[in-house]
Coordinates of C-alpha atoms and ligand atoms in Angstrom, one line a residue:
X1 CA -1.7 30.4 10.3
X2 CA -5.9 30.3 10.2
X3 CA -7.0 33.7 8.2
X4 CA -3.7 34.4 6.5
X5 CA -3.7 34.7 2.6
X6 CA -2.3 31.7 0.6
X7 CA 0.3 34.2 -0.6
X8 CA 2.0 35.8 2.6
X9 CA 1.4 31.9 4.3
X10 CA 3.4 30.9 1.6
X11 CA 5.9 33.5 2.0
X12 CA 6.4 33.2 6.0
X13 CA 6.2 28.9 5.0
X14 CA 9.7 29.5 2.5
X15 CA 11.0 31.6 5.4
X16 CA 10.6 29.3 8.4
X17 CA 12.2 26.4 6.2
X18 CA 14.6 28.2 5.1
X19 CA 14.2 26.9 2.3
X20 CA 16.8 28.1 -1.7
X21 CA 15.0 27.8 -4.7
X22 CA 16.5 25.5 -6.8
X23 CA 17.6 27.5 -10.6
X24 CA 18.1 23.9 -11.7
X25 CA 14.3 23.0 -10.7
X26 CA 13.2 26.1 -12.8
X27 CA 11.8 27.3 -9.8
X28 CA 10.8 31.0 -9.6
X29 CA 7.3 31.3 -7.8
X30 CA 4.5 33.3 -8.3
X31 CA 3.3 34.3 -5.1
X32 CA 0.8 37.1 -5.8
X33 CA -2.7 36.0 -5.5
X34 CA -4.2 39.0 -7.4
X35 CA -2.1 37.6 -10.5
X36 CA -2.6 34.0 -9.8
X37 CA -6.5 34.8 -9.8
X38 CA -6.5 37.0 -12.9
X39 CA -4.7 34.0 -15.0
X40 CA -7.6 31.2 -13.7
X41 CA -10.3 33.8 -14.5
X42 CA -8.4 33.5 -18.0
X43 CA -8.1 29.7 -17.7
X44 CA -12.2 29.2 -17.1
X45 CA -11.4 26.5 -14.6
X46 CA -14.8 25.7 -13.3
X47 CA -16.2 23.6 -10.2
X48 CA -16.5 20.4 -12.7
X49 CA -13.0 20.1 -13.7
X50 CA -10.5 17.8 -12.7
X51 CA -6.9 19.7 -12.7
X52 CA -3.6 18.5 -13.0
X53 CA -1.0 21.0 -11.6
X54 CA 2.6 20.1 -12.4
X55 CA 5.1 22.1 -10.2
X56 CA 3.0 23.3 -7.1
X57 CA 6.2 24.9 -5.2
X58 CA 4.8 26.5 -2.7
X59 CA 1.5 26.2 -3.2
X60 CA -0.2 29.4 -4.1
X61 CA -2.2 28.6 -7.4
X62 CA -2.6 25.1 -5.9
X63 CA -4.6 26.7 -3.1
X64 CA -6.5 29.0 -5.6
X65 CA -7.1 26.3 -8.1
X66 CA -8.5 23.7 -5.4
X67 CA -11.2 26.7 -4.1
X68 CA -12.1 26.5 -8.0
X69 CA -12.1 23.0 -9.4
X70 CA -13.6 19.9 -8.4
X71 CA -10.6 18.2 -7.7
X72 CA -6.5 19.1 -8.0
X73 CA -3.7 16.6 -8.0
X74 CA -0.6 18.4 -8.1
X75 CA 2.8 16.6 -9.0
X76 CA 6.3 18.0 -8.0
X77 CA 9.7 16.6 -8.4
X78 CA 11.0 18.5 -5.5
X79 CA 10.8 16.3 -2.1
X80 CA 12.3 19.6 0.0
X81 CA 8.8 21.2 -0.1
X82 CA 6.6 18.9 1.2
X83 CA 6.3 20.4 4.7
X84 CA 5.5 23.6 2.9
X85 CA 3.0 22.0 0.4
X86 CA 1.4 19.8 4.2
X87 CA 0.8 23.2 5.9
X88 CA -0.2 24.9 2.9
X89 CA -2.9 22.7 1.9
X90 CA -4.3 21.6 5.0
X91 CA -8.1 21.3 4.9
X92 CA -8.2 21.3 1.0
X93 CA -10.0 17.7 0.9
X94 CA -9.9 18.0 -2.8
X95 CA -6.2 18.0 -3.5
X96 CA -3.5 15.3 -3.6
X97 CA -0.1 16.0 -3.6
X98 CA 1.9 13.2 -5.4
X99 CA 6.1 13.7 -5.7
X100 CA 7.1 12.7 -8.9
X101 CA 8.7 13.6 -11.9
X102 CA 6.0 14.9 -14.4
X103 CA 8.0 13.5 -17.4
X104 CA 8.1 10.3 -16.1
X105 CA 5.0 9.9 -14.3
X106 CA 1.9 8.0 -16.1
X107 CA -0.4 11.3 -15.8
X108 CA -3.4 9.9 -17.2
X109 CA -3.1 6.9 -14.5
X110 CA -2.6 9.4 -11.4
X111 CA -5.8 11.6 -12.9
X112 CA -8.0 8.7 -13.6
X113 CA -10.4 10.6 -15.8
X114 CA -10.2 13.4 -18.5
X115 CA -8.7 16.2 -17.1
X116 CA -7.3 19.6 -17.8
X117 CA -3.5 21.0 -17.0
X118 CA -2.6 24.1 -15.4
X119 CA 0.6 25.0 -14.4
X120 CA 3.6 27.4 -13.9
X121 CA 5.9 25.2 -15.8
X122 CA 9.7 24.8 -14.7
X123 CA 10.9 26.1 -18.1
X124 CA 13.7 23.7 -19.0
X125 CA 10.9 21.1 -19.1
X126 CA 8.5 23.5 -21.4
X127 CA 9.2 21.3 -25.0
X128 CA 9.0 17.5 -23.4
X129 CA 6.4 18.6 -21.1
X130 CA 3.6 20.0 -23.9
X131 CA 4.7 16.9 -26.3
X132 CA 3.8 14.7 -23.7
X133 CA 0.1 16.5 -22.6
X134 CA 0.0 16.7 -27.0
X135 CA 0.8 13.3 -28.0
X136 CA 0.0 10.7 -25.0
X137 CA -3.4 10.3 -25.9
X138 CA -4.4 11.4 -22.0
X139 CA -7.7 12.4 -22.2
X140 CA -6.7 16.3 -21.4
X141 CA -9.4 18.6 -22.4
X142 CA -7.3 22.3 -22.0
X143 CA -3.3 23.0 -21.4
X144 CA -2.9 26.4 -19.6
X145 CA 0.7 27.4 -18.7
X146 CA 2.9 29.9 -18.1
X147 CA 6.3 29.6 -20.6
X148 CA 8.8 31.5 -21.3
X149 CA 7.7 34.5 -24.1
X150 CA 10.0 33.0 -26.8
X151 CA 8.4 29.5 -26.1
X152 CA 4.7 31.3 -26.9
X153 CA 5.8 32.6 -29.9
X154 CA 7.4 29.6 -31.1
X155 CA 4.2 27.4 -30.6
X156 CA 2.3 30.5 -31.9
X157 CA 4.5 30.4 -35.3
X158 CA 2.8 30.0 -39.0
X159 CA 4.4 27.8 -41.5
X160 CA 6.9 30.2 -43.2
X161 CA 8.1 32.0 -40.1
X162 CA 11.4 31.5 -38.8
X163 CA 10.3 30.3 -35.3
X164 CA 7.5 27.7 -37.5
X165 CA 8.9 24.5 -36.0
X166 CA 8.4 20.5 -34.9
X167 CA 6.6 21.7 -31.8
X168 CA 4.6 24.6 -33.4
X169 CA 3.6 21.8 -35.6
X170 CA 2.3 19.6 -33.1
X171 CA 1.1 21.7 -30.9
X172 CA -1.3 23.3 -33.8
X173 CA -2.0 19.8 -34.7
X174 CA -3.4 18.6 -31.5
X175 CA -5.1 21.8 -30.5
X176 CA -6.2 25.8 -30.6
X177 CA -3.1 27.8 -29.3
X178 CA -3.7 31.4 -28.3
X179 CA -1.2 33.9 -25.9
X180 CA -3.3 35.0 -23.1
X181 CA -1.4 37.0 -21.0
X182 CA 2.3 37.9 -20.6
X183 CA 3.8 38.7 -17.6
X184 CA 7.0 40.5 -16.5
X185 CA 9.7 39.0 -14.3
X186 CA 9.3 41.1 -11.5
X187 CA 5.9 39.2 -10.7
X188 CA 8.4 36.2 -10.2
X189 CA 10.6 35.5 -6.9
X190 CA 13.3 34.9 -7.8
X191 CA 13.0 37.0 -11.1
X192 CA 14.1 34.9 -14.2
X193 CA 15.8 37.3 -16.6
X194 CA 13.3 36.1 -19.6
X195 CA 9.7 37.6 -20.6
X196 CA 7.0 34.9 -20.0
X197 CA 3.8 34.6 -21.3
X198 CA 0.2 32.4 -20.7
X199 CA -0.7 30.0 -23.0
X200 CA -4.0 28.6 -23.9
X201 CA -3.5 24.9 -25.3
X202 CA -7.5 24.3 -26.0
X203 CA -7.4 19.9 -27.5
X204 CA -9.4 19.6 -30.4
X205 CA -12.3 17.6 -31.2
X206 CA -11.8 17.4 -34.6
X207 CA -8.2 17.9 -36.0
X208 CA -7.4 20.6 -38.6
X209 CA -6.2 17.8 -41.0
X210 CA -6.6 14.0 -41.2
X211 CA -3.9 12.1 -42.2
X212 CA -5.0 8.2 -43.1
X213 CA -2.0 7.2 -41.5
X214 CA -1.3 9.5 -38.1
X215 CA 1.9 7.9 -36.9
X216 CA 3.5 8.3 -40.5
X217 CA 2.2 12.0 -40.6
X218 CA 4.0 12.5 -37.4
X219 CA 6.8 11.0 -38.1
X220 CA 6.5 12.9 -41.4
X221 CA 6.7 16.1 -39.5
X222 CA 9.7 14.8 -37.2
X223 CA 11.8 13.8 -40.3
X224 CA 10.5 17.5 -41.8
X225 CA 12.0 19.3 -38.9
X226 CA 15.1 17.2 -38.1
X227 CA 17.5 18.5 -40.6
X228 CA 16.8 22.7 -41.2
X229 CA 19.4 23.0 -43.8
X230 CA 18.5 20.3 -46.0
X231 CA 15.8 19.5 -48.3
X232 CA 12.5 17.5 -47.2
X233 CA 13.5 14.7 -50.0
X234 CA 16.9 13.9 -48.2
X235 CA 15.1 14.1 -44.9
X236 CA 12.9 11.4 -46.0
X237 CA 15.2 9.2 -47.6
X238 CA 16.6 9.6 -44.4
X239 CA 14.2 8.5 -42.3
X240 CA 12.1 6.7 -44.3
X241 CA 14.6 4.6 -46.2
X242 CA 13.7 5.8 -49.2
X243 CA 15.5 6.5 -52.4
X244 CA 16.1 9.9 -53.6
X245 CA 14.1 8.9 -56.7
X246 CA 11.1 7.5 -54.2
X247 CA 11.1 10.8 -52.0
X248 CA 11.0 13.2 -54.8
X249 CA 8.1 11.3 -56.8
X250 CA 6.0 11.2 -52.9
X251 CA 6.7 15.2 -53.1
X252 CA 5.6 15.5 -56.8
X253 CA 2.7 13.8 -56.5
X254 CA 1.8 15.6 -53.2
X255 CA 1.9 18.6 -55.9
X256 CA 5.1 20.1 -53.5
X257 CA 8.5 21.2 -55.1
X258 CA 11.1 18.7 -55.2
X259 CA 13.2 21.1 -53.5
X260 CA 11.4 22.4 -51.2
X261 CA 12.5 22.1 -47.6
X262 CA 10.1 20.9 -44.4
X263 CA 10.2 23.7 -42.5
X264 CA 8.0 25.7 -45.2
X265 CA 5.3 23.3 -45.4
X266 CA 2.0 24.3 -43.8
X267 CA -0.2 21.1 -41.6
X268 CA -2.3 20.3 -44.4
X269 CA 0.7 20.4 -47.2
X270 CA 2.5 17.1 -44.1
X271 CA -1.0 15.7 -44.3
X272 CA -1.1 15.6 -48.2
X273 CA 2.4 14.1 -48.2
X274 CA 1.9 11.5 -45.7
X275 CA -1.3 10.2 -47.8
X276 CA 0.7 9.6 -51.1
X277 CA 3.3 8.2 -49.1
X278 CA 1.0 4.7 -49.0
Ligands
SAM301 N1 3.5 26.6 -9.1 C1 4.5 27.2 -8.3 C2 4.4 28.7 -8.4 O1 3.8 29.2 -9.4 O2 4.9 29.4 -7.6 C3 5.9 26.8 -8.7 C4 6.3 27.0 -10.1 S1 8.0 26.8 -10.5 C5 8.1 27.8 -12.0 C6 8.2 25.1 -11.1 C7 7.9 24.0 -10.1 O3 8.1 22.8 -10.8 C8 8.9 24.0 -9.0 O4 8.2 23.8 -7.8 C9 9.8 22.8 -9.3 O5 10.3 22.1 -8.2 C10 8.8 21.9 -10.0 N2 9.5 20.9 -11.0 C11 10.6 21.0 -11.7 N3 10.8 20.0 -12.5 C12 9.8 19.2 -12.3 C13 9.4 17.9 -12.9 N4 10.2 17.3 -13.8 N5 8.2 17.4 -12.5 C14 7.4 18.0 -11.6 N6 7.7 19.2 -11.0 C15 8.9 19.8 -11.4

């Protein structure tokens, strides 16, 4: 199949097998090179980067991304495509294929150095997958994924907001979130029914707040999130073991309200908390 795009190879690959996307897998492809291009033109990746797809499918943005980056390991759950991803990729010296599932898999061991993530993510794995790229300490430098539109917007939310939430919270913790593109279901095959949207996850250097203690500001914002209808002083006694009496005098002397509930504090409001918790 010498000369043929990635795209129709791709397409006449699925064919051949025979081969039923999985709805359970999350898998609806994106097939069109002219989109796939558009979103890595948006991603910047560049000729020194080390990439980390999860979710190669068939293999379109895989073959795009290795004719970009340096090098391109690409980790999929679903064993049924590797004939597709063999043919596919043939030549492409700078790409590994490893068959495992990206929630379980020690990333930062199978990348080896610091690396960034690109992906079209399978969408039930969109939460777990960008705490793990936030929170593991992997040295990742960039997140860039396609989510579902609601997804965006929730990570995109401001303290306040109805969407503003535990993974909003983190993932504006750990880095600079911006909505780069969004992009109809037709461009999918199959079509999910859903909006989706590109997402920029750019790490940060240097936090927006420093907590003294960082595990007890996260689980600060966990136990902020983890019970919507009632107040931050319950949540803490909750998880903190603390007495009522203890978790409204850390609030008062964070200079918050003693009722006021988690979901309306901004980063550096956790941050303040979490220090007069010592
Ligand atoms: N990148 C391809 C594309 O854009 O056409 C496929 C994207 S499709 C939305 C998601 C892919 O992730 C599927 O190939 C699916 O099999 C794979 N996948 C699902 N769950 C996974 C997991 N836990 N770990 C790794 N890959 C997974």
């Amino acid at each position: 199949m010498d000369g043929i795009s990635p795209g129709l190879r791709a397409r006449l690959l699925l064919n051949r097998q025979d081969f039923h996307t999985a709805h359970a897998l999350g898998q609806n492809f994106l097939l069109d090179e002219a989109l796939l291009s558009g979103l890595l033109d948006l991603s910047g990746v560049g000729p020194e980067d080390a990439v980390l797809e999860i979710g190669p499918g068939a293999g379109v943005m895989t073959c795009l991304l290795a004719d970009r980056a340096r090098r391109v390991v690409a980790v999929e759950l679903d064993r049924r495509l590797e004939p597709i991803l063999r043919e596919m990729l043939e030549g492409k010296e700078n790409v590994r294929v490893v068959f495992a599932d990206a929630l379980k898999a020690d990333l930062g061991e199978i990348m080896g150095e610091p690396f960034r993530v690109v992906a079209n993510l399978p969408y039930y794995i969109t939460a777990d997958a960008v705490r793990k790229f936030l929170g593991s300490g992997y040295p990742i430098r960039s997140v860039h994924i396609m989510v579902q539109k609601e997804a965006a917007e929730r990570m995109l939310a401001r303290p306040g907001e109805k969407q503003w939430c535990l993974l909003a919270a983190l993932a504006q913790y750990y880095a600079r979130v911006r909505l780069l593109a969004e992009v109809p279901p037709e461009a999918f095959e199959p079509q999910p029914h859903v909006m989706s949207a590109f997402l920029e996850l750019e790490l940060y250097e240097q936090r927006p707040v420093r907590p003294r203690e960082e595990q007890k500001f996260l689980r600060l914002l966990s136990a902020g999130f983890a019970m919507r209808r009632k107040t931050l002083a319950n949540n803490l006694s909750a998880s903190f073991g603390l007495s009522k009496e203890a978790a409204r005098e850390a609030l008062l002397s964070a200079g918050l309200d003693a009722r006021v509930r988690g979901e309306a504090l901004t980063l550096e409001e956790f941050c303040r908390l979490s220090d007069s918790m010592d």
